[in-house]
Amino acid sequence: MVRDLNHRRELAAVWRSSLSTLLTLLLAAALALSLATPAGAARTAAAKAHRRLPYPAGATRPSRTVTRLAHARKASSSGGAAAPGSSSTTTTSTTTTTKSASKSKPKKPKKPVLHGNALRAVLAFDAMQKYYYIPGSDLYAGEPFSYLWPFSQALAATVSMANIPHMPSSFASEVHARLIGLRDYLDPNNSGAPEGTYSSTLPAFDGTVAPPAGPGGTKYYDDNDWVGIELARVYKQTHSAGALGYAEGIMAFEIAGWSTNQTYACPGGIPFSNSIENVERNTVST
């Protein structure tokens, strides 16, 4: 059984490596500029033993309006944003006019010029959206959609971007799109075939996209932890009652998962997942 568990972890680790690397770069840049970010927590090195349940053939999500951001690349093309560590000079010309100043159009305020970590964060975010985001789905690429943990990190990246001051455009629409995508993982009960039997059936987010678009299945306590942290950050920024409600639901799910088995050498703690077969307790979940 241990050999099978390790094999499944290795398969999950291979799939996650490319997206996780990009997300790591994005979060490092974005968090350096964030107005308010929670203390970082180290992720366990071992990838999860996610079930390799097949998605329905040709699984898709309803098409929605794809958000477009006026990122720094637009300012860059017009000479507005300088590359990291570079300096630029702007040549201006004066025009003499015989018309009165009252008839001239007022100049539009220039967009903020991004440098350093802020510019790196925008470029990394653009790359994440270009290579992993599925337009019209509010989800990220996987089988065909990503597991919850990579999605939670894309959510964290987006919330961090929204906390960077003086951005040339608002990230409110992107945060909203992440919250819409997050709902696709929500499972209100986690009960019945073909999902299996679980130790907790409280509402929370499945490790994969929930039915009908995905197989649903096991809920991972630490995945829901990460989502809860980001929902709390969204609430702090927007005062969204919906974000707070989801975060409170996750807290209830976590508390209900607390181990009450007194036969353990060290009783207590929160398990790795709500799978009935799970015997691991995870520090990051606790």
PDB file of C-alpha atoms in Angstrom:
ATOM      1  CA  MET A   1       0.000   0.000   0.000  1.00  0.00           C
ATOM      2  CA  VAL A   2       2.886   2.360   0.819  1.00  0.00           C
ATOM      3  CA  ARG A   3       4.456   1.652  -2.583  1.00  0.00           C
ATOM      4  CA  ASP A   4       1.166   2.431  -4.349  1.00  0.00           C
ATOM      5  CA  LEU A   5       0.774   5.668  -2.353  1.00  0.00           C
ATOM      6  CA  ASN A   6       4.299   6.786  -3.254  1.00  0.00           C
ATOM      7  CA  HIS A   7       3.682   5.960  -6.928  1.00  0.00           C
ATOM      8  CA  ARG A   8       0.537   8.106  -7.006  1.00  0.00           C
ATOM      9  CA  ARG A   9       2.381  10.966  -5.309  1.00  0.00           C
ATOM     10  CA  GLU A  10       5.134  10.824  -7.925  1.00  0.00           C
ATOM     11  CA  LEU A  11       2.554  11.033 -10.738  1.00  0.00           C
ATOM     12  CA  ALA A  12       0.879  14.025  -9.102  1.00  0.00           C
ATOM     13  CA  ALA A  13       4.233  15.723  -8.545  1.00  0.00           C
ATOM     14  CA  VAL A  14       5.153  15.459 -12.244  1.00  0.00           C
ATOM     15  CA  TRP A  15       1.857  17.053 -13.317  1.00  0.00           C
ATOM     16  CA  ARG A  16       2.132  19.888 -10.830  1.00  0.00           C
ATOM     17  CA  SER A  17       5.779  20.819 -11.418  1.00  0.00           C
ATOM     18  CA  SER A  18       5.405  23.252 -14.353  1.00  0.00           C
ATOM     19  CA  LEU A  19       2.414  25.207 -13.043  1.00  0.00           C
ATOM     20  CA  SER A  20       3.778  25.201  -9.484  1.00  0.00           C
ATOM     21  CA  THR A  21       7.102  26.672 -10.691  1.00  0.00           C
ATOM     22  CA  LEU A  22       5.356  29.559 -12.452  1.00  0.00           C
ATOM     23  CA  LEU A  23       3.049  30.154  -9.509  1.00  0.00           C
ATOM     24  CA  THR A  24       6.029  30.246  -7.148  1.00  0.00           C
ATOM     25  CA  LEU A  25       7.694  32.990  -9.235  1.00  0.00           C
ATOM     26  CA  LEU A  26       4.469  34.969  -9.431  1.00  0.00           C
ATOM     27  CA  LEU A  27       3.719  34.775  -5.727  1.00  0.00           C
ATOM     28  CA  ALA A  28       7.266  35.749  -4.768  1.00  0.00           C
ATOM     29  CA  ALA A  29       7.016  38.918  -6.845  1.00  0.00           C
ATOM     30  CA  ALA A  30       3.443  39.791  -5.963  1.00  0.00           C
ATOM     31  CA  LEU A  31       3.725  39.208  -2.234  1.00  0.00           C
ATOM     32  CA  ALA A  32       6.725  41.529  -2.055  1.00  0.00           C
ATOM     33  CA  LEU A  33       4.418  44.383  -3.094  1.00  0.00           C
ATOM     34  CA  SER A  34       1.234  43.331  -1.288  1.00  0.00           C
ATOM     35  CA  LEU A  35      -0.425  45.759   1.084  1.00  0.00           C
ATOM     36  CA  ALA A  36      -1.525  43.057   3.466  1.00  0.00           C
ATOM     37  CA  THR A  37      -0.539  39.415   3.226  1.00  0.00           C
ATOM     38  CA  PRO A  38      -0.719  36.602   5.795  1.00  0.00           C
ATOM     39  CA  ALA A  39       2.408  34.926   7.069  1.00  0.00           C
ATOM     40  CA  GLY A  40       3.682  32.339   4.590  1.00  0.00           C
ATOM     41  CA  ALA A  41       3.485  28.653   5.338  1.00  0.00           C
ATOM     42  CA  ALA A  42       5.807  26.016   3.897  1.00  0.00           C
ATOM     43  CA  ARG A  43       4.071  23.486   1.671  1.00  0.00           C
ATOM     44  CA  THR A  44       4.901  19.837   2.224  1.00  0.00           C
ATOM     45  CA  ALA A  45       7.398  18.593  -0.362  1.00  0.00           C
ATOM     46  CA  ALA A  46       5.462  15.415  -1.084  1.00  0.00           C
ATOM     47  CA  ALA A  47       2.657  15.817  -3.640  1.00  0.00           C
ATOM     48  CA  LYS A  48      -0.774  14.539  -2.742  1.00  0.00           C
ATOM     49  CA  ALA A  49      -1.967  11.058  -3.608  1.00  0.00           C
ATOM     50  CA  HIS A  50      -4.921  12.440  -5.582  1.00  0.00           C
ATOM     51  CA  ARG A  51      -7.250   9.909  -7.113  1.00  0.00           C
ATOM     52  CA  ARG A  52      -6.827   9.607 -10.854  1.00  0.00           C
ATOM     53  CA  LEU A  53     -10.543   9.541 -11.556  1.00  0.00           C
ATOM     54  CA  PRO A  54     -11.431  10.219 -15.198  1.00  0.00           C
ATOM     55  CA  TYR A  55     -13.426  13.283 -16.128  1.00  0.00           C
ATOM     56  CA  PRO A  56     -16.558  12.765 -18.232  1.00  0.00           C
ATOM     57  CA  ALA A  57     -15.758  12.525 -21.935  1.00  0.00           C
ATOM     58  CA  GLY A  58     -15.498  15.976 -23.484  1.00  0.00           C
ATOM     59  CA  ALA A  59     -16.009  17.741 -20.155  1.00  0.00           C
ATOM     60  CA  THR A  60     -16.481  21.475 -20.568  1.00  0.00           C
ATOM     61  CA  ARG A  61     -17.794  24.421 -18.585  1.00  0.00           C
ATOM     62  CA  PRO A  62     -20.409  26.956 -19.724  1.00  0.00           C
ATOM     63  CA  SER A  63     -18.756  29.726 -21.737  1.00  0.00           C
ATOM     64  CA  ARG A  64     -18.469  33.009 -19.893  1.00  0.00           C
ATOM     65  CA  THR A  65     -17.104  36.422 -20.767  1.00  0.00           C
ATOM     66  CA  VAL A  66     -13.308  36.295 -20.789  1.00  0.00           C
ATOM     67  CA  THR A  67     -11.728  39.063 -18.744  1.00  0.00           C
ATOM     68  CA  ARG A  68      -9.060  41.205 -20.346  1.00  0.00           C
ATOM     69  CA  LEU A  69      -6.647  43.367 -18.403  1.00  0.00           C
ATOM     70  CA  ALA A  70      -4.826  46.489 -19.546  1.00  0.00           C
ATOM     71  CA  HIS A  71      -1.540  45.180 -18.211  1.00  0.00           C
ATOM     72  CA  ALA A  72       1.817  46.860 -18.133  1.00  0.00           C
ATOM     73  CA  ARG A  73       2.662  45.381 -21.522  1.00  0.00           C
ATOM     74  CA  LYS A  74       0.348  48.010 -23.029  1.00  0.00           C
ATOM     75  CA  ALA A  75       2.204  50.759 -21.226  1.00  0.00           C
ATOM     76  CA  SER A  76       5.427  49.100 -22.309  1.00  0.00           C
ATOM     77  CA  SER A  77       4.485  49.250 -25.983  1.00  0.00           C
ATOM     78  CA  SER A  78       3.930  52.992 -25.656  1.00  0.00           C
ATOM     79  CA  GLY A  79       7.060  53.549 -23.618  1.00  0.00           C
ATOM     80  CA  GLY A  80       5.206  53.673 -20.307  1.00  0.00           C
ATOM     81  CA  ALA A  81       6.801  50.810 -18.382  1.00  0.00           C
ATOM     82  CA  ALA A  82      10.512  50.164 -18.150  1.00  0.00           C
ATOM     83  CA  ALA A  83      12.016  46.685 -17.981  1.00  0.00           C
ATOM     84  CA  PRO A  84      13.269  45.492 -14.572  1.00  0.00           C
ATOM     85  CA  GLY A  85      16.429  47.304 -13.586  1.00  0.00           C
ATOM     86  CA  SER A  86      16.526  49.476 -16.695  1.00  0.00           C
ATOM     87  CA  SER A  87      16.282  53.214 -17.097  1.00  0.00           C
ATOM     88  CA  SER A  88      14.502  55.129 -19.804  1.00  0.00           C
ATOM     89  CA  THR A  89      14.344  58.677 -21.007  1.00  0.00           C
ATOM     90  CA  THR A  90      11.377  60.386 -22.578  1.00  0.00           C
ATOM     91  CA  THR A  91      11.683  63.074 -25.205  1.00  0.00           C
ATOM     92  CA  THR A  92       8.907  65.613 -25.233  1.00  0.00           C
ATOM     93  CA  SER A  93       8.093  68.218 -27.794  1.00  0.00           C
ATOM     94  CA  THR A  94       6.249  71.492 -27.414  1.00  0.00           C
ATOM     95  CA  THR A  95       3.634  72.595 -29.856  1.00  0.00           C
ATOM     96  CA  THR A  96       2.769  76.208 -30.418  1.00  0.00           C
ATOM     97  CA  THR A  97      -0.872  76.858 -31.084  1.00  0.00           C
ATOM     98  CA  THR A  98      -2.730  80.031 -31.896  1.00  0.00           C
ATOM     99  CA  LYS A  99      -5.980  78.705 -30.428  1.00  0.00           C
ATOM    100  CA  SER A 100      -6.926  79.644 -26.913  1.00  0.00           C
ATOM    101  CA  ALA A 101      -6.117  77.221 -24.119  1.00  0.00           C
ATOM    102  CA  SER A 102      -9.794  76.961 -23.249  1.00  0.00           C
ATOM    103  CA  LYS A 103     -10.513  75.154 -26.524  1.00  0.00           C
ATOM    104  CA  SER A 104      -7.738  72.563 -26.107  1.00  0.00           C
ATOM    105  CA  LYS A 105      -8.679  69.127 -24.754  1.00  0.00           C
ATOM    106  CA  PRO A 106      -7.490  68.334 -21.230  1.00  0.00           C
ATOM    107  CA  LYS A 107      -4.680  65.811 -21.089  1.00  0.00           C
ATOM    108  CA  LYS A 108      -5.510  62.389 -19.685  1.00  0.00           C
ATOM    109  CA  PRO A 109      -3.514  61.435 -16.596  1.00  0.00           C
ATOM    110  CA  LYS A 110      -0.718  59.009 -17.381  1.00  0.00           C
ATOM    111  CA  LYS A 111      -0.983  55.470 -16.083  1.00  0.00           C
ATOM    112  CA  PRO A 112       1.472  54.494 -13.351  1.00  0.00           C
ATOM    113  CA  VAL A 113       4.820  53.259 -14.592  1.00  0.00           C
ATOM    114  CA  LEU A 114       5.698  49.821 -13.241  1.00  0.00           C
ATOM    115  CA  HIS A 115       9.200  48.790 -12.289  1.00  0.00           C
ATOM    116  CA  GLY A 116      10.926  45.962 -10.453  1.00  0.00           C
ATOM    117  CA  ASN A 117       8.786  43.420  -8.605  1.00  0.00           C
ATOM    118  CA  ALA A 118       5.488  45.006  -9.661  1.00  0.00           C
ATOM    119  CA  LEU A 119       6.367  44.667 -13.342  1.00  0.00           C
ATOM    120  CA  ARG A 120       7.711  41.132 -12.828  1.00  0.00           C
ATOM    121  CA  ALA A 121       4.469  40.190 -11.074  1.00  0.00           C
ATOM    122  CA  VAL A 122       2.355  41.480 -13.976  1.00  0.00           C
ATOM    123  CA  LEU A 123       4.450  39.636 -16.558  1.00  0.00           C
ATOM    124  CA  ALA A 124       4.304  36.399 -14.534  1.00  0.00           C
ATOM    125  CA  PHE A 125       0.553  36.747 -14.093  1.00  0.00           C
ATOM    126  CA  ASP A 126       0.166  37.275 -17.839  1.00  0.00           C
ATOM    127  CA  ALA A 127       2.194  34.108 -18.465  1.00  0.00           C
ATOM    128  CA  MET A 128       0.057  32.096 -16.041  1.00  0.00           C
ATOM    129  CA  GLN A 129      -3.117  33.258 -17.764  1.00  0.00           C
ATOM    130  CA  LYS A 130      -1.730  32.688 -21.252  1.00  0.00           C
ATOM    131  CA  TYR A 131      -0.465  29.151 -20.756  1.00  0.00           C
ATOM    132  CA  TYR A 132      -2.780  27.660 -18.103  1.00  0.00           C
ATOM    133  CA  TYR A 133      -6.073  29.588 -18.006  1.00  0.00           C
ATOM    134  CA  ILE A 134      -8.916  28.116 -20.070  1.00  0.00           C
ATOM    135  CA  PRO A 135     -10.765  31.090 -21.614  1.00  0.00           C
ATOM    136  CA  GLY A 136     -14.473  31.079 -20.923  1.00  0.00           C
ATOM    137  CA  SER A 137     -14.247  28.432 -18.200  1.00  0.00           C
ATOM    138  CA  ASP A 138     -12.846  30.333 -15.189  1.00  0.00           C
ATOM    139  CA  LEU A 139     -10.680  27.228 -14.626  1.00  0.00           C
ATOM    140  CA  TYR A 140      -7.081  26.188 -15.313  1.00  0.00           C
ATOM    141  CA  ALA A 141      -5.763  23.386 -17.466  1.00  0.00           C
ATOM    142  CA  GLY A 142      -5.375  19.876 -16.073  1.00  0.00           C
ATOM    143  CA  GLU A 143      -7.300  16.699 -16.862  1.00  0.00           C
ATOM    144  CA  PRO A 144      -8.924  18.748 -18.400  1.00  0.00           C
ATOM    145  CA  PHE A 145      -9.101  20.979 -15.299  1.00  0.00           C
ATOM    146  CA  SER A 146      -6.525  21.431 -12.541  1.00  0.00           C
ATOM    147  CA  TYR A 147      -6.748  19.961  -9.062  1.00  0.00           C
ATOM    148  CA  LEU A 148      -7.913  22.304  -6.307  1.00  0.00           C
ATOM    149  CA  TRP A 149      -4.416  22.907  -4.915  1.00  0.00           C
ATOM    150  CA  PRO A 150      -2.972  24.488  -8.111  1.00  0.00           C
ATOM    151  CA  PHE A 151      -6.204  26.448  -8.478  1.00  0.00           C
ATOM    152  CA  SER A 152      -5.876  27.714  -4.894  1.00  0.00           C
ATOM    153  CA  GLN A 153      -2.409  29.032  -5.714  1.00  0.00           C
ATOM    154  CA  ALA A 154      -3.711  30.787  -8.837  1.00  0.00           C
ATOM    155  CA  LEU A 155      -6.368  32.331  -6.580  1.00  0.00           C
ATOM    156  CA  ALA A 156      -3.644  33.406  -4.124  1.00  0.00           C
ATOM    157  CA  ALA A 157      -1.636  34.936  -6.959  1.00  0.00           C
ATOM    158  CA  THR A 158      -4.658  36.905  -8.189  1.00  0.00           C
ATOM    159  CA  VAL A 159      -5.516  38.201  -4.712  1.00  0.00           C
ATOM    160  CA  SER A 160      -1.890  39.242  -4.240  1.00  0.00           C
ATOM    161  CA  MET A 161      -1.968  41.109  -7.554  1.00  0.00           C
ATOM    162  CA  ALA A 162      -5.080  42.946  -6.397  1.00  0.00           C
ATOM    163  CA  ASN A 163      -3.171  44.084  -3.299  1.00  0.00           C
ATOM    164  CA  ILE A 164      -0.296  45.689  -5.220  1.00  0.00           C
ATOM    165  CA  PRO A 165      -0.668  49.483  -5.124  1.00  0.00           C
ATOM    166  CA  HIS A 166      -0.650  51.756  -8.174  1.00  0.00           C
ATOM    167  CA  MET A 167      -1.474  49.087 -10.751  1.00  0.00           C
ATOM    168  CA  PRO A 168      -2.415  50.435 -14.207  1.00  0.00           C
ATOM    169  CA  SER A 169      -5.712  48.543 -14.101  1.00  0.00           C
ATOM    170  CA  SER A 170      -7.944  46.987 -11.457  1.00  0.00           C
ATOM    171  CA  PHE A 171      -7.723  43.267 -10.715  1.00  0.00           C
ATOM    172  CA  ALA A 172     -11.235  43.199  -9.250  1.00  0.00           C
ATOM    173  CA  SER A 173     -12.610  41.425 -12.325  1.00  0.00           C
ATOM    174  CA  GLU A 174      -9.866  38.791 -12.143  1.00  0.00           C
ATOM    175  CA  VAL A 175     -10.559  38.138  -8.438  1.00  0.00           C
ATOM    176  CA  HIS A 176     -14.245  37.758  -9.304  1.00  0.00           C
ATOM    177  CA  ALA A 177     -13.390  35.264 -12.073  1.00  0.00           C
ATOM    178  CA  ARG A 178     -11.323  33.165  -9.619  1.00  0.00           C
ATOM    179  CA  LEU A 179     -14.236  33.077  -7.173  1.00  0.00           C
ATOM    180  CA  ILE A 180     -16.579  31.925  -9.960  1.00  0.00           C
ATOM    181  CA  GLY A 181     -14.108  29.165 -10.870  1.00  0.00           C
ATOM    182  CA  LEU A 182     -13.755  28.160  -7.215  1.00  0.00           C
ATOM    183  CA  ARG A 183     -17.470  27.381  -7.041  1.00  0.00           C
ATOM    184  CA  ASP A 184     -16.926  24.553  -9.543  1.00  0.00           C
ATOM    185  CA  TYR A 185     -15.023  22.659  -6.820  1.00  0.00           C
ATOM    186  CA  LEU A 186     -17.747  23.108  -4.192  1.00  0.00           C
ATOM    187  CA  ASP A 187     -19.424  19.902  -3.021  1.00  0.00           C
ATOM    188  CA  PRO A 188     -22.241  20.387  -0.485  1.00  0.00           C
ATOM    189  CA  ASN A 189     -22.295  16.840   0.918  1.00  0.00           C
ATOM    190  CA  ASN A 190     -19.615  14.510  -0.538  1.00  0.00           C
ATOM    191  CA  SER A 191     -21.945  11.522  -0.332  1.00  0.00           C
ATOM    192  CA  GLY A 192     -23.063   8.654  -2.536  1.00  0.00           C
ATOM    193  CA  ALA A 193     -21.664   6.664  -5.446  1.00  0.00           C
ATOM    194  CA  PRO A 194     -19.498   7.019  -7.428  1.00  0.00           C
ATOM    195  CA  GLU A 195     -17.656   9.400  -5.097  1.00  0.00           C
ATOM    196  CA  GLY A 196     -17.217   6.897  -2.277  1.00  0.00           C
ATOM    197  CA  THR A 197     -17.463   7.012   1.512  1.00  0.00           C
ATOM    198  CA  TYR A 198     -15.991   9.843   3.573  1.00  0.00           C
ATOM    199  CA  SER A 199     -15.467  10.692   7.215  1.00  0.00           C
ATOM    200  CA  SER A 200     -16.993  14.164   6.774  1.00  0.00           C
ATOM    201  CA  THR A 201     -19.810  15.217   4.475  1.00  0.00           C
ATOM    202  CA  LEU A 202     -19.852  18.908   5.423  1.00  0.00           C
ATOM    203  CA  PRO A 203     -19.784  21.407   2.528  1.00  0.00           C
ATOM    204  CA  ALA A 204     -16.246  22.158   1.331  1.00  0.00           C
ATOM    205  CA  PHE A 205     -14.170  22.072  -1.855  1.00  0.00           C
ATOM    206  CA  ASP A 206     -13.318  18.756  -3.540  1.00  0.00           C
ATOM    207  CA  GLY A 207      -9.777  17.968  -4.630  1.00  0.00           C
ATOM    208  CA  THR A 208     -11.014  17.900  -8.231  1.00  0.00           C
ATOM    209  CA  VAL A 209     -13.838  19.754  -9.981  1.00  0.00           C
ATOM    210  CA  ALA A 210     -17.112  18.583  -8.428  1.00  0.00           C
ATOM    211  CA  PRO A 211     -19.904  16.888 -10.401  1.00  0.00           C
ATOM    212  CA  PRO A 212     -21.349  17.261 -12.956  1.00  0.00           C
ATOM    213  CA  ALA A 213     -18.292  18.682 -14.768  1.00  0.00           C
ATOM    214  CA  GLY A 214     -15.765  16.638 -12.775  1.00  0.00           C
ATOM    215  CA  PRO A 215     -15.498  13.501 -10.672  1.00  0.00           C
ATOM    216  CA  GLY A 216     -15.415  15.274  -7.311  1.00  0.00           C
ATOM    217  CA  GLY A 217     -14.316  12.878  -4.580  1.00  0.00           C
ATOM    218  CA  THR A 218     -11.887  13.386  -1.724  1.00  0.00           C
ATOM    219  CA  LYS A 219     -11.698  16.716   0.089  1.00  0.00           C
ATOM    220  CA  TYR A 220      -8.214  17.655   1.313  1.00  0.00           C
ATOM    221  CA  TYR A 221      -8.074  19.626   4.542  1.00  0.00           C
ATOM    222  CA  ASP A 222      -4.921  21.569   3.687  1.00  0.00           C
ATOM    223  CA  ASP A 223      -6.236  22.478   0.203  1.00  0.00           C
ATOM    224  CA  ASN A 224      -9.286  23.945   1.902  1.00  0.00           C
ATOM    225  CA  ASP A 225      -6.981  25.706   4.396  1.00  0.00           C
ATOM    226  CA  TRP A 226      -5.253  27.573   1.558  1.00  0.00           C
ATOM    227  CA  VAL A 227      -8.578  28.502  -0.013  1.00  0.00           C
ATOM    228  CA  GLY A 228      -9.860  29.739   3.348  1.00  0.00           C
ATOM    229  CA  ILE A 229      -6.833  31.999   3.786  1.00  0.00           C
ATOM    230  CA  GLU A 230      -7.410  33.601   0.391  1.00  0.00           C
ATOM    231  CA  LEU A 231     -11.143  34.030   1.015  1.00  0.00           C
ATOM    232  CA  ALA A 232     -10.287  35.855   4.244  1.00  0.00           C
ATOM    233  CA  ARG A 233      -7.938  38.125   2.266  1.00  0.00           C
ATOM    234  CA  VAL A 234     -10.693  38.770  -0.291  1.00  0.00           C
ATOM    235  CA  TYR A 235     -13.084  39.679   2.526  1.00  0.00           C
ATOM    236  CA  LYS A 236     -10.527  42.029   4.068  1.00  0.00           C
ATOM    237  CA  GLN A 237     -10.181  43.790   0.728  1.00  0.00           C
ATOM    238  CA  THR A 238     -13.787  43.783  -0.531  1.00  0.00           C
ATOM    239  CA  HIS A 239     -15.969  43.053   2.525  1.00  0.00           C
ATOM    240  CA  SER A 240     -17.748  40.430   0.423  1.00  0.00           C
ATOM    241  CA  ALA A 241     -20.276  38.540   2.554  1.00  0.00           C
ATOM    242  CA  GLY A 242     -20.036  35.595   0.149  1.00  0.00           C
ATOM    243  CA  ALA A 243     -16.269  35.252   0.586  1.00  0.00           C
ATOM    244  CA  LEU A 244     -16.662  35.402   4.371  1.00  0.00           C
ATOM    245  CA  GLY A 245     -19.435  32.790   4.279  1.00  0.00           C
ATOM    246  CA  TYR A 246     -17.290  30.352   2.292  1.00  0.00           C
ATOM    247  CA  ALA A 247     -14.374  30.914   4.689  1.00  0.00           C
ATOM    248  CA  GLU A 248     -16.614  30.209   7.682  1.00  0.00           C
ATOM    249  CA  GLY A 249     -17.845  27.034   5.991  1.00  0.00           C
ATOM    250  CA  ILE A 250     -14.237  25.881   5.520  1.00  0.00           C
ATOM    251  CA  MET A 251     -13.522  26.590   9.185  1.00  0.00           C
ATOM    252  CA  ALA A 252     -16.455  24.393  10.184  1.00  0.00           C
ATOM    253  CA  PHE A 253     -15.163  21.630   7.890  1.00  0.00           C
ATOM    254  CA  GLU A 254     -11.684  21.871   9.445  1.00  0.00           C
ATOM    255  CA  ILE A 255     -12.945  21.820  13.050  1.00  0.00           C
ATOM    256  CA  ALA A 256     -15.166  18.800  12.349  1.00  0.00           C
ATOM    257  CA  GLY A 257     -12.102  16.965  11.023  1.00  0.00           C
ATOM    258  CA  TRP A 258     -10.191  17.209  14.320  1.00  0.00           C
ATOM    259  CA  SER A 259      -9.050  13.730  15.371  1.00  0.00           C
ATOM    260  CA  THR A 260     -10.670  12.420  18.558  1.00  0.00           C
ATOM    261  CA  ASN A 261      -8.843   9.072  18.584  1.00  0.00           C
ATOM    262  CA  GLN A 262      -7.240   8.869  22.023  1.00  0.00           C
ATOM    263  CA  THR A 263      -5.273   5.705  21.199  1.00  0.00           C
ATOM    264  CA  TYR A 264      -2.662   7.679  19.245  1.00  0.00           C
ATOM    265  CA  ALA A 265       0.633   8.402  20.979  1.00  0.00           C
ATOM    266  CA  CYS A 266      -0.043  12.081  20.214  1.00  0.00           C
ATOM    267  CA  PRO A 267      -3.837  12.575  20.059  1.00  0.00           C
ATOM    268  CA  GLY A 268      -5.486  15.386  18.119  1.00  0.00           C
ATOM    269  CA  GLY A 269      -4.624  17.068  14.839  1.00  0.00           C
ATOM    270  CA  ILE A 270      -6.382  17.272  11.485  1.00  0.00           C
ATOM    271  CA  PRO A 271      -6.055  14.508   8.877  1.00  0.00           C
ATOM    272  CA  PHE A 272      -4.705  14.744   5.342  1.00  0.00           C
ATOM    273  CA  SER A 273      -8.126  14.211   3.772  1.00  0.00           C
ATOM    274  CA  ASN A 274     -11.672  13.153   4.585  1.00  0.00           C
ATOM    275  CA  SER A 275     -11.227   9.803   2.833  1.00  0.00           C
ATOM    276  CA  ILE A 276     -12.440   7.028   5.111  1.00  0.00           C
ATOM    277  CA  GLU A 277      -9.191   5.119   4.424  1.00  0.00           C
ATOM    278  CA  ASN A 278      -6.949   8.053   5.381  1.00  0.00           C
ATOM    279  CA  VAL A 279      -4.766   7.498   8.474  1.00  0.00           C
ATOM    280  CA  GLU A 280      -2.373  10.435   8.060  1.00  0.00           C
ATOM    281  CA  ARG A 281      -2.525  13.602  10.124  1.00  0.00           C
ATOM    282  CA  ASN A 282      -0.925  16.612   8.490  1.00  0.00           C
ATOM    283  CA  THR A 283       0.938  19.453  10.205  1.00  0.00           C
ATOM    284  CA  VAL A 284      -0.032  21.898   7.453  1.00  0.00           C
ATOM    285  CA  SER A 285      -3.708  20.966   7.824  1.00  0.00           C
ATOM    286  CA  THR A 286      -3.597  21.409  11.594  1.00  0.00           C
TER     287      THR A 286
END
